[in-house]
PDB file of C-alpha atoms in Angstrom:
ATOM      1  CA  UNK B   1     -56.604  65.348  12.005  1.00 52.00           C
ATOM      2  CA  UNK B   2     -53.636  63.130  10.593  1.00 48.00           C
ATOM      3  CA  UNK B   3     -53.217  63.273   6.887  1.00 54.00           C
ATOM      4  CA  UNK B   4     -53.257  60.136   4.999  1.00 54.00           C
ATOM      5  CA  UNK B   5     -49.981  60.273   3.846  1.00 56.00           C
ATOM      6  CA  UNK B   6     -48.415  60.631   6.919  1.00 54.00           C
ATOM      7  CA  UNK B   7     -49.953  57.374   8.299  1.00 50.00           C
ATOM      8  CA  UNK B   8     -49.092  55.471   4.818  1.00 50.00           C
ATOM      9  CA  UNK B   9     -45.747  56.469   5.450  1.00 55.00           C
ATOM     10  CA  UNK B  10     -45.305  55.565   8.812  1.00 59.00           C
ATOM     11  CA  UNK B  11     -47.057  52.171   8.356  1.00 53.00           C
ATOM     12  CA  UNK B  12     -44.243  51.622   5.383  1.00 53.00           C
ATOM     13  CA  UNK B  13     -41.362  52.736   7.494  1.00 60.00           C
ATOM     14  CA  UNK B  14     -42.574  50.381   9.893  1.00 60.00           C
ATOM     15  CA  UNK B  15     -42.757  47.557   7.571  1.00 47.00           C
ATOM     16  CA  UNK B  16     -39.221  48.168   6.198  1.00 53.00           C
ATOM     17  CA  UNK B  17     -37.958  48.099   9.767  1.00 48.00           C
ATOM     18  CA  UNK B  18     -39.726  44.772  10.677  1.00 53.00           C
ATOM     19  CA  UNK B  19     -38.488  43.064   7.294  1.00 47.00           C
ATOM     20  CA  UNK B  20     -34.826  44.202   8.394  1.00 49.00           C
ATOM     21  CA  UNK B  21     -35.457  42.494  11.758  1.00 48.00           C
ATOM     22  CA  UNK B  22     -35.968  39.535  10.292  1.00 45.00           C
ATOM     23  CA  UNK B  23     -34.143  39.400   7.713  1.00 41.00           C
ATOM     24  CA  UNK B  24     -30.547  40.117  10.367  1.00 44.00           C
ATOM     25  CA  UNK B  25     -31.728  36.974  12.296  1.00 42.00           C
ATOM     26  CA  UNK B  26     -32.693  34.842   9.542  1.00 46.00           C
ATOM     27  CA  UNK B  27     -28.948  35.908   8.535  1.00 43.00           C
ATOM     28  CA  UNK B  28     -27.955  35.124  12.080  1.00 42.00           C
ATOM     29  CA  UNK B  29     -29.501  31.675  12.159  1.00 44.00           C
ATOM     30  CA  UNK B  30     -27.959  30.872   8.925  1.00 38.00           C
ATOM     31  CA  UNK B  31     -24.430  31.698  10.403  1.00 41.00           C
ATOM     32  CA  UNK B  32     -24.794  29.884  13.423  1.00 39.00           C
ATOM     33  CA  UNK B  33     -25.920  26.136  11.589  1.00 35.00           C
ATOM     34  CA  UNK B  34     -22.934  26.952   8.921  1.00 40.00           C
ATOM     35  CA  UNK B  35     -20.667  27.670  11.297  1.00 40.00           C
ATOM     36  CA  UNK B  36     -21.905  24.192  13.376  1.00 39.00           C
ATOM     37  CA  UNK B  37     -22.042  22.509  10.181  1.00 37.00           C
ATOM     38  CA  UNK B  38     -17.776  23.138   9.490  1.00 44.00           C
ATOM     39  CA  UNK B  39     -16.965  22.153  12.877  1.00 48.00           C
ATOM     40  CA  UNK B  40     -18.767  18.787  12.568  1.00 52.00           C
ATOM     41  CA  UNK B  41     -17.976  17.803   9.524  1.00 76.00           C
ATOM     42  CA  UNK B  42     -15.145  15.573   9.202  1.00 88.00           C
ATOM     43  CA  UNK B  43     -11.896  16.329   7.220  1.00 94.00           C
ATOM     44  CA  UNK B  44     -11.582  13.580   4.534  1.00 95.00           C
ATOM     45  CA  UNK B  45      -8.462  13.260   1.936  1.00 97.00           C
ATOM     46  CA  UNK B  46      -9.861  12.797  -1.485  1.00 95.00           C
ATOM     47  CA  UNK B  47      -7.433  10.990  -4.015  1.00 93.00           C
ATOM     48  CA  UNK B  48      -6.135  13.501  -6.646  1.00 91.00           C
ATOM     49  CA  UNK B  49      -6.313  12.809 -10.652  1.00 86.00           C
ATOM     50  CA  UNK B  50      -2.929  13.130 -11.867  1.00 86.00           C
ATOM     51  CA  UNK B  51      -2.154  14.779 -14.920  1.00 82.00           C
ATOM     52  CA  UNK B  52       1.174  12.327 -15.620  1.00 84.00           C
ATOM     53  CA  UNK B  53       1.658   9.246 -13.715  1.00 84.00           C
ATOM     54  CA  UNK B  54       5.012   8.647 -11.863  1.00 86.00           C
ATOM     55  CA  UNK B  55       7.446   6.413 -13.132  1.00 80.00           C
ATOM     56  CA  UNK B  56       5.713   3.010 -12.210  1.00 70.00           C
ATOM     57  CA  UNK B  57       9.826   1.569 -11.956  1.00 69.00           C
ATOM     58  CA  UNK B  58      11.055   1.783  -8.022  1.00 72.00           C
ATOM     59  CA  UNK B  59       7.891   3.535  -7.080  1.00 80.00           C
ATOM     60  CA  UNK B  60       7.970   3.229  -3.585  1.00 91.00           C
ATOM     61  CA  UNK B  61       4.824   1.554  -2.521  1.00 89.00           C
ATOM     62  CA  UNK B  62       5.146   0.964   1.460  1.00 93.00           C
ATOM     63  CA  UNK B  63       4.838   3.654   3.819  1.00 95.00           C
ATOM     64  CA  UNK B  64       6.194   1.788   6.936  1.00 93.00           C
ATOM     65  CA  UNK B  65      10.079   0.744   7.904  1.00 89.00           C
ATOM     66  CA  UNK B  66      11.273  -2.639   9.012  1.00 75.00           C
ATOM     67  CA  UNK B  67      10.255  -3.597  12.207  1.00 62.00           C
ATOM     68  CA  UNK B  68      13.810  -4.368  13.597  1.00 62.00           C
ATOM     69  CA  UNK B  69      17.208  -4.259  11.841  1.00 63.00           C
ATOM     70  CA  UNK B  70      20.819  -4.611  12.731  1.00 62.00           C
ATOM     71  CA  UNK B  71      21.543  -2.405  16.210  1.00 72.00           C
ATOM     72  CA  UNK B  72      17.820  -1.076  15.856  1.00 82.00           C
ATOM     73  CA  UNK B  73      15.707  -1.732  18.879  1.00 85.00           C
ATOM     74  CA  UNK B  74      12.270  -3.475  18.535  1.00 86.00           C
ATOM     75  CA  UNK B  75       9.494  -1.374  18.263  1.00 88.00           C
ATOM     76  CA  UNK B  76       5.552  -1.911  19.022  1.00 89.00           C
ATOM     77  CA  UNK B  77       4.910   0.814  16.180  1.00 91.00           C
ATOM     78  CA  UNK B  78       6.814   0.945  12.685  1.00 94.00           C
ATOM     79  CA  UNK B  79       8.455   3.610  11.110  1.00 96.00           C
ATOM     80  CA  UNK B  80       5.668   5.378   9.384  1.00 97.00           C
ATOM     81  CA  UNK B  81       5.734   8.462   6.436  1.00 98.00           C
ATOM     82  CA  UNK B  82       2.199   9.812   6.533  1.00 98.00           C
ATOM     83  CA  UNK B  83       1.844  10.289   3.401  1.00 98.00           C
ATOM     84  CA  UNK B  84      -1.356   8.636   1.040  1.00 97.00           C
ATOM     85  CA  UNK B  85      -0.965   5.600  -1.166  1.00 95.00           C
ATOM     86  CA  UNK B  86      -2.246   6.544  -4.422  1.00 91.00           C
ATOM     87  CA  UNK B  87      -3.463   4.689  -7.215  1.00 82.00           C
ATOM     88  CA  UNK B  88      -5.508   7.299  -9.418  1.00 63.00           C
ATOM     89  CA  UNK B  89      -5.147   8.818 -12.675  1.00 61.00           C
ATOM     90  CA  UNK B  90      -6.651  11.376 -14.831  1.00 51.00           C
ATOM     91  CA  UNK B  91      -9.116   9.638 -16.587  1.00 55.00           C
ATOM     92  CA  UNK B  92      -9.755   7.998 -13.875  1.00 52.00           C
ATOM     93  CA  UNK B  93      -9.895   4.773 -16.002  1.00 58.00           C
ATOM     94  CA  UNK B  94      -6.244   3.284 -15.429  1.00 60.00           C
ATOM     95  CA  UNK B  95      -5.723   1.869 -11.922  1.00 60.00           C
ATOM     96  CA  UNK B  96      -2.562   1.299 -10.471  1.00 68.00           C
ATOM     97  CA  UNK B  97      -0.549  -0.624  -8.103  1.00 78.00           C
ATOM     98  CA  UNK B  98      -0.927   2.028  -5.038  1.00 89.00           C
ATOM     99  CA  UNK B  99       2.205   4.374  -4.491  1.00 91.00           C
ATOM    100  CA  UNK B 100       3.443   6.521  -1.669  1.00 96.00           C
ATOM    101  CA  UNK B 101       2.253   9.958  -3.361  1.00 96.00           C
ATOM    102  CA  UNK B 102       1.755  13.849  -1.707  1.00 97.00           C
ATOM    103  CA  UNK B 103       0.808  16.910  -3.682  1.00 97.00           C
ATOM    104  CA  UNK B 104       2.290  20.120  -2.624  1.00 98.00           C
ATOM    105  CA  UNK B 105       1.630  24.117  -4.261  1.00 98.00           C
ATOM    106  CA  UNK B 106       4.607  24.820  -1.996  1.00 97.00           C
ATOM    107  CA  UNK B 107       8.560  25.044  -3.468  1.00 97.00           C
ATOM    108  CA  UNK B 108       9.499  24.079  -0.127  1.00 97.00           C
ATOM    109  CA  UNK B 109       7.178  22.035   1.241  1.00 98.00           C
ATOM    110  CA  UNK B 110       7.138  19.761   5.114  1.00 98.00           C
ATOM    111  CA  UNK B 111       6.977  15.814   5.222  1.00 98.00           C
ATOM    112  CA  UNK B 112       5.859  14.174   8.565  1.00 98.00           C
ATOM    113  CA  UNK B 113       6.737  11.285  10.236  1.00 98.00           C
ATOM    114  CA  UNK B 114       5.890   9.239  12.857  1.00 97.00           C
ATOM    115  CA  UNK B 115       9.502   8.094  14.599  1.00 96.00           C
ATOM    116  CA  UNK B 116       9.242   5.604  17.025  1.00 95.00           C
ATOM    117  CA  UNK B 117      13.082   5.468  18.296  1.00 93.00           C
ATOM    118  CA  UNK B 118      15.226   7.300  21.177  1.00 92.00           C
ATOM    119  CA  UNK B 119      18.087   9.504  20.029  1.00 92.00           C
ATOM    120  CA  UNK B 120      20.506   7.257  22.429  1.00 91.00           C
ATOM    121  CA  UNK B 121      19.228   4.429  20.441  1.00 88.00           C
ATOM    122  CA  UNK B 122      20.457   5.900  16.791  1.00 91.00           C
ATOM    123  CA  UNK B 123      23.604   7.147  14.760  1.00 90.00           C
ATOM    124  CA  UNK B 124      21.682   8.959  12.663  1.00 93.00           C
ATOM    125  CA  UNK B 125      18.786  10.146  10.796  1.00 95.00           C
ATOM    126  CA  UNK B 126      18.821  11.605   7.265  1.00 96.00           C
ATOM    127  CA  UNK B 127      16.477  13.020   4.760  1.00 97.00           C
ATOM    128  CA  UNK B 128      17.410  12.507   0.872  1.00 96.00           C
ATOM    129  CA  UNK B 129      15.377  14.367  -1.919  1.00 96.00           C
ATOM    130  CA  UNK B 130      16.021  13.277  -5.718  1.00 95.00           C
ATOM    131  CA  UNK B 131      14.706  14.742  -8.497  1.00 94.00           C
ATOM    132  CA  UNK B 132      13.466  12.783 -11.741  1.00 93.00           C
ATOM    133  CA  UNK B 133      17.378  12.201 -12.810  1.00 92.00           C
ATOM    134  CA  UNK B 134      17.939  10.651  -9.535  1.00 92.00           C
ATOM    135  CA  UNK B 135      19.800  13.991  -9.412  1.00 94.00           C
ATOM    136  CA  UNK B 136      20.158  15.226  -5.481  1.00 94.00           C
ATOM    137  CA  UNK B 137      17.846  18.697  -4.829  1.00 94.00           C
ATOM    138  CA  UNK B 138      19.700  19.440  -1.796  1.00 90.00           C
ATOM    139  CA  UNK B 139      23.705  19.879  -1.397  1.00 87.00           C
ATOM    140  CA  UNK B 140      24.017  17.180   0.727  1.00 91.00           C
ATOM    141  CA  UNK B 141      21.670  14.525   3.157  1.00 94.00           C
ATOM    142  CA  UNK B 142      20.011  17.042   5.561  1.00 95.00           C
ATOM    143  CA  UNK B 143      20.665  16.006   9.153  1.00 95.00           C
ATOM    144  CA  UNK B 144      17.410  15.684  11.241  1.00 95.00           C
ATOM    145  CA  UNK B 145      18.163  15.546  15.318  1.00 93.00           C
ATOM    146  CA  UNK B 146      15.652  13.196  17.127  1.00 93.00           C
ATOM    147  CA  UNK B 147      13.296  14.700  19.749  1.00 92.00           C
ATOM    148  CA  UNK B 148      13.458  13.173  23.115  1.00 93.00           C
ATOM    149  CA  UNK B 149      10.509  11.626  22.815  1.00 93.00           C
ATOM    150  CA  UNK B 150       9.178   9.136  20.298  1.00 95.00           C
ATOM    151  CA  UNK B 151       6.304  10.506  18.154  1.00 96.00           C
ATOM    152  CA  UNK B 152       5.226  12.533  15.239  1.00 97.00           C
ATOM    153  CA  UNK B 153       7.579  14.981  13.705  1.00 97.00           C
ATOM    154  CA  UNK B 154       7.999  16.882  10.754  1.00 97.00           C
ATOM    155  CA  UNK B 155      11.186  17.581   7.863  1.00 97.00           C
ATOM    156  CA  UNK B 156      10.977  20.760   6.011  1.00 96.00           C
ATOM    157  CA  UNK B 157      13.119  21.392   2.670  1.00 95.00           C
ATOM    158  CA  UNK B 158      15.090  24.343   3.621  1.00 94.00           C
ATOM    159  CA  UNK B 159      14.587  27.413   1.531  1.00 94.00           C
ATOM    160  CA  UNK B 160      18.609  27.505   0.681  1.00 93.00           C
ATOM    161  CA  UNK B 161      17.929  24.497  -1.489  1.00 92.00           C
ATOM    162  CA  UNK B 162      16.360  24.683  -5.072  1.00 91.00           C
ATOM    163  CA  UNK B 163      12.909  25.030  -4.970  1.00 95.00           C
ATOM    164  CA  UNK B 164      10.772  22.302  -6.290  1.00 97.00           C
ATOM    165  CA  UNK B 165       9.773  22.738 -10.124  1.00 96.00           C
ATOM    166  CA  UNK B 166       5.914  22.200 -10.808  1.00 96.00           C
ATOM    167  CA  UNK B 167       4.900  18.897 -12.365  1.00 95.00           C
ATOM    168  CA  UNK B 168       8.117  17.236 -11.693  1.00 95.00           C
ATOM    169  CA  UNK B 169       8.125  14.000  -9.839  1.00 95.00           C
ATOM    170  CA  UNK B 170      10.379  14.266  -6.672  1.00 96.00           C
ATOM    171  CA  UNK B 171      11.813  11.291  -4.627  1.00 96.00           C
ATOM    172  CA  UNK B 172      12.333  11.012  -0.862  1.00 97.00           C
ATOM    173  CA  UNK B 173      13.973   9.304   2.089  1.00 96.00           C
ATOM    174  CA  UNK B 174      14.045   9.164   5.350  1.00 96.00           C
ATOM    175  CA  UNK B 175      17.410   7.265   6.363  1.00 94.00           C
ATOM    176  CA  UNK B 176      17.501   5.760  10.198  1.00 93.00           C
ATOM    177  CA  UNK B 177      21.158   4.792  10.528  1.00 91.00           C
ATOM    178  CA  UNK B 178      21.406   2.397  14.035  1.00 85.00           C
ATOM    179  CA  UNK B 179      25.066   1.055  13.338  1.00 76.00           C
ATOM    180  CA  UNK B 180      27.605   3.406  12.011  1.00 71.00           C
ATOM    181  CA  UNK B 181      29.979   0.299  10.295  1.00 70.00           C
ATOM    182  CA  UNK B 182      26.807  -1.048   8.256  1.00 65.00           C
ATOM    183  CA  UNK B 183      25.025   0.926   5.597  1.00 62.00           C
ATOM    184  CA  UNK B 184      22.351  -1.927   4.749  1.00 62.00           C
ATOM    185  CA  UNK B 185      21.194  -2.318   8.057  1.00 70.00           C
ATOM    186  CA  UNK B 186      19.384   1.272   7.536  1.00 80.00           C
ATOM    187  CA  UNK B 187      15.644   1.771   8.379  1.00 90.00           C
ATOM    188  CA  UNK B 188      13.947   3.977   6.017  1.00 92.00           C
ATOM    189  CA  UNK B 189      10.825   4.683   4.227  1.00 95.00           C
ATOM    190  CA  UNK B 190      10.661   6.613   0.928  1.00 96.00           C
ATOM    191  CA  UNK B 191       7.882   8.191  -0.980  1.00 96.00           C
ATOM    192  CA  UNK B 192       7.189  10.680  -3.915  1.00 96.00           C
ATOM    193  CA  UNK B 193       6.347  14.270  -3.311  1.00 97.00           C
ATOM    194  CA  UNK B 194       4.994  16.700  -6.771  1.00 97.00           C
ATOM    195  CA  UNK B 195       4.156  20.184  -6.669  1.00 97.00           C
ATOM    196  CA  UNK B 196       0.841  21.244  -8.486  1.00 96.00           C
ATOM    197  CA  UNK B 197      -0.368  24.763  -9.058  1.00 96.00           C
ATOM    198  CA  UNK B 198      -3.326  26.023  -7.579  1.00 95.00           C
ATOM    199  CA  UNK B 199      -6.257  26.589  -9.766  1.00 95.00           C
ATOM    200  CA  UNK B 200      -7.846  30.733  -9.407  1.00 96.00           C
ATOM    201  CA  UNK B 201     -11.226  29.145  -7.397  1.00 97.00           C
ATOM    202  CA  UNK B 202      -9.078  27.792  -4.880  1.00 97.00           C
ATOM    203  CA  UNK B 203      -6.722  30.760  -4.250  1.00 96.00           C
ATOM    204  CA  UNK B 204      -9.500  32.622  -3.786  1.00 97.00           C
ATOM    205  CA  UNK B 205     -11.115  30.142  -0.948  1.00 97.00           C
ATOM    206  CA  UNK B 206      -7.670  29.684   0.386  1.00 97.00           C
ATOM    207  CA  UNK B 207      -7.785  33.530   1.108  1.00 97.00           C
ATOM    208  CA  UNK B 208     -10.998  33.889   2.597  1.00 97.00           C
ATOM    209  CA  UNK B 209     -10.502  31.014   4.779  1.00 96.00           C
ATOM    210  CA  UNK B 210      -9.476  30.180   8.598  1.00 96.00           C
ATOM    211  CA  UNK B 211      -6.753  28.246   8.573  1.00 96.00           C
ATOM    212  CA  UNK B 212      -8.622  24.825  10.039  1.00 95.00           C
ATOM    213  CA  UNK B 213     -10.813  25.887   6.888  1.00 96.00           C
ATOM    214  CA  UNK B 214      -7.871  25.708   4.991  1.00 97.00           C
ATOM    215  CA  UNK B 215      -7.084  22.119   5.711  1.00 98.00           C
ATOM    216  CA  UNK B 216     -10.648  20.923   4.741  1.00 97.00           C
ATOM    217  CA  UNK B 217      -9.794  22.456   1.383  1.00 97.00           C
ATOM    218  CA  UNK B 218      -6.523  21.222   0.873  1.00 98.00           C
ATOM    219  CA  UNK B 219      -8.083  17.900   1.541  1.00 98.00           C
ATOM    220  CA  UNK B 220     -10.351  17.975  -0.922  1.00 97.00           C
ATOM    221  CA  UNK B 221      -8.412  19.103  -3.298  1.00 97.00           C
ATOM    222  CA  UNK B 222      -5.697  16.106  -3.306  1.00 97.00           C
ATOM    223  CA  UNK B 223      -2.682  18.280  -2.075  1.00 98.00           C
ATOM    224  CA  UNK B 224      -2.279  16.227   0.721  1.00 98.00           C
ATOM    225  CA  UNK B 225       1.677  18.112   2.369  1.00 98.00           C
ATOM    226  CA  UNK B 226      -0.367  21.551   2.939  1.00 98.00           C
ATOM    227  CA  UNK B 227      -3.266  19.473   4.320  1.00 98.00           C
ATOM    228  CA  UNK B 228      -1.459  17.880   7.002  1.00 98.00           C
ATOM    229  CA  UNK B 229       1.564  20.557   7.258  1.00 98.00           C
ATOM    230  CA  UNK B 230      -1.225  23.542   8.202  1.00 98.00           C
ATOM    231  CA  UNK B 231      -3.241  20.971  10.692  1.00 98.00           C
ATOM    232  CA  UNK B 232       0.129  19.892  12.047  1.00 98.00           C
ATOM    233  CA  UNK B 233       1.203  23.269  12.718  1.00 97.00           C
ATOM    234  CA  UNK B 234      -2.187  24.253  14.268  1.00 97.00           C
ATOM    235  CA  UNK B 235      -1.881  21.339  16.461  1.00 97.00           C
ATOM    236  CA  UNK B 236       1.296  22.056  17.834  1.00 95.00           C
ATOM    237  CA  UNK B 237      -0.031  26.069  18.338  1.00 95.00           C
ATOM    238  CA  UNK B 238      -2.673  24.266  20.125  1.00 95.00           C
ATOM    239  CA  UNK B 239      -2.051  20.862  21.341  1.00 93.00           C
ATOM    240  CA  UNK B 240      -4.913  20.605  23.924  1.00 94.00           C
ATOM    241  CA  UNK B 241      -7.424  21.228  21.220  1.00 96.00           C
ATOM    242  CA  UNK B 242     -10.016  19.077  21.038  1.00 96.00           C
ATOM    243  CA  UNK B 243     -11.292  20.303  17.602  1.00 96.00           C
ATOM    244  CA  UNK B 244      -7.678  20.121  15.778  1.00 97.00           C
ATOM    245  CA  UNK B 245      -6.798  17.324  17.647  1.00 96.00           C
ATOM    246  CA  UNK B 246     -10.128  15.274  16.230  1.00 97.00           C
ATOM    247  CA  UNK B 247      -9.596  17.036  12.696  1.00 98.00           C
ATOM    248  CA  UNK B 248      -6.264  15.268  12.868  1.00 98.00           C
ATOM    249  CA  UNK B 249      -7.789  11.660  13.614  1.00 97.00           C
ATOM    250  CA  UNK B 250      -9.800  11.967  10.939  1.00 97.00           C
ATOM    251  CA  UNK B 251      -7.408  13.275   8.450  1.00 98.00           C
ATOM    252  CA  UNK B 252      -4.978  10.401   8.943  1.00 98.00           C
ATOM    253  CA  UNK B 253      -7.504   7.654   9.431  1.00 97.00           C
ATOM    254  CA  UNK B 254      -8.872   8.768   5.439  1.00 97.00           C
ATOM    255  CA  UNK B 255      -5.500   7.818   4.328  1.00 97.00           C
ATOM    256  CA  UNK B 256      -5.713   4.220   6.239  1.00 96.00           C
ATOM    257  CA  UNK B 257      -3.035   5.834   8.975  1.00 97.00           C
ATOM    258  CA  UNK B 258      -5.226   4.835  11.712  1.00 96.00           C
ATOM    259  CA  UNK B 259      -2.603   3.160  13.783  1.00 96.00           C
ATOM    260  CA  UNK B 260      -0.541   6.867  14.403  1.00 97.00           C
ATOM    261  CA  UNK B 261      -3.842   8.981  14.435  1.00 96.00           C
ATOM    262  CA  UNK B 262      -3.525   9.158  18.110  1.00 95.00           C
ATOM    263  CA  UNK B 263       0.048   9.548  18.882  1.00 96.00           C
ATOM    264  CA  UNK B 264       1.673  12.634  19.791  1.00 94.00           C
ATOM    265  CA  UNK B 265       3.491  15.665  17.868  1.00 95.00           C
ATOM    266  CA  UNK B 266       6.691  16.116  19.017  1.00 92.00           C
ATOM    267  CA  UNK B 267       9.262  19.482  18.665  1.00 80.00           C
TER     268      UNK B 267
END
C-alpha cells in the first residue's frame, strides 16, 4: 500500500516541474518577440535639450557645400556633413534658427561626410577644429587623403591633439581646396560639435548592450557623433548587411539626410 505522503509528494514535485516548463518557454517566447521587436524597430535621432545654447553669432546653419566653385567640378550631389540641424533648448520653450549641432561623450570623437569629388579633381582637403576662442585644438589643419571613390567617409580627431573639454562649444571645417592660387574659391561645410557626459542609467545600458543596441541608444539620447560613428563602423565591418545597412537609412533620413542615406561608405 502507498502511503499518503509519498503520493502528496510526488503529485507536488510534479507540479513544480510542470510550472518550470512553462514558465522557461513563457521566458522563451518573451525573448524571441523582444528580440523581433529591436530588429524592427527603426533607429530615430531625437533632438537633445541643451543645457547652454551656442553662440547664436556665425553659427553655421547649412550642412551642404556649394554646388560648383572655381576649378571644382560639377557635382549631381553636394558636399554634405551629416550632422543634425538643431534648434532645441532646455526648457524647451526658446526656439531657434536651426544650427549644424552633434553631441559627443567622446574626447576624440569621428565626423562623417559625404564627399562627392575625385582625388585627381582636388588640391586638397582639410579639417579645422576651433575651440570657443576661435583658438585652434589641433597643431595645425589635419590633412585628410580622398578615397578613390566618391562617397561617405569619416575624420577622426587624433588622440595626439587635446582632448575635447565637456560643455564647451567646438567649431569645425571641412576645407575642399580645388585651385591651389585661390583661397576663396574653397568648398567647405562647417558645423559645431560639444561633448556631454553620460548620465549613470545610460552607462549602465551602454554596457549591457550589442553594439547595433548601442546606436538606438545613442539616438535617443541626442549624442548624435557616437550614434552614427558606432553604426558607421558596423557598416563598414559589415557592408552587405541588410540590418545595419537599413538602420543606417533610417538614422540619416531622421535628421532630413535622405538624399545620402543610400550612398556608399568608403575607406
Amino acid at each position: 500500500m502507498i502511503k499518503k505522503p509519498l503520493v502528496l509528494a510526488n503529485l507536488a514535485k510534479n507540479v513544480l516541474v510542470s510550472i518550470a516548463i512553462l514558465v522557461i518557454i513563457n521566458s522563451t517566447q518573451l525573448l524571441v518577440v523582444q528580440s523581433q521587436q529591436s530588429n524592427t524597430t527603426k533607429i530615430r535621432f531625437v533632438q537633445p535639450a541643451l543645457e547652454r545654447q551656442p553662440d547664436n553669432r556665425g553659427a553655421p546653419r547649412d550642412r551642404k557645400g556649394a554646388g560648383t566653385r572655381g576649378d571644382c567640378p560639377a557635382v549631381n550631389q553636394r558636399l554634405t556633413a551629416l550632422v543634425p540641424l538643431v534648434s532645441t533648448t532646455a526648457s524647451q520653450k526658446q526656439a531657434t534658427a536651426p544650427y549644424v549641432l552633434g553631441l559627443t561623450a567622446n574626447e576624440y570623437p569621428t565626423f562623417w561626410f559625404y564627399v562627392p569629388y575625385l582625388p585627381k579633381n582636388i588640391n586638397s582637403v582639410k579639417f579645422v577644429l576651433l575651440d570657443e576662442k576661435n583658438n585652434s585644438v589641433t597643431t595645425e589643419p589635419i590633412a585628410i587623403a580622398l578615397p578613390k571613390t566618391p562617397g561617405v567617409m569619416s575624420v577622426s580627431l587624433p588622440t595626439t591633439e587635446k582632448p575635447l573639454v565637456v560643455g564647451q562649444y567646438y567649431h569645425w571645417y571641412l576645407l575642399i581646396d580645388c585651385n591651389p592660387q585661390s583661397r576663396s574659391e574653397d568648398i567647405a561645410v562647417e558645423g559645431l560639435v560639444q561633448r556631454i557626459p553620460l548620465n549613470n542609467d545610460l552607462t549602465r545600458r551602454l554596457q549591457a548592450a550589442t553594439p547595433r543596441q548601442r546606436v538606438a541608444l545613442y539616438a535617443r539620447a541626442g549624442i548624435w557623433q557616437d550614434a552614427i560613428t558606432t553604426l558607421g563602423e558596423l557598416r563598414r565591418a559589415k557592408p552587405q548587411d541588410a540590418a545595419l545597412a537599413a538602420d543606417w537609412k533610417d538614422l540619416l533620413e531622421s535628421v532630413g539626410l535622405e538624399d545620402v542615406a543610400s550612398e556608399a561608405i568608403v575607406e
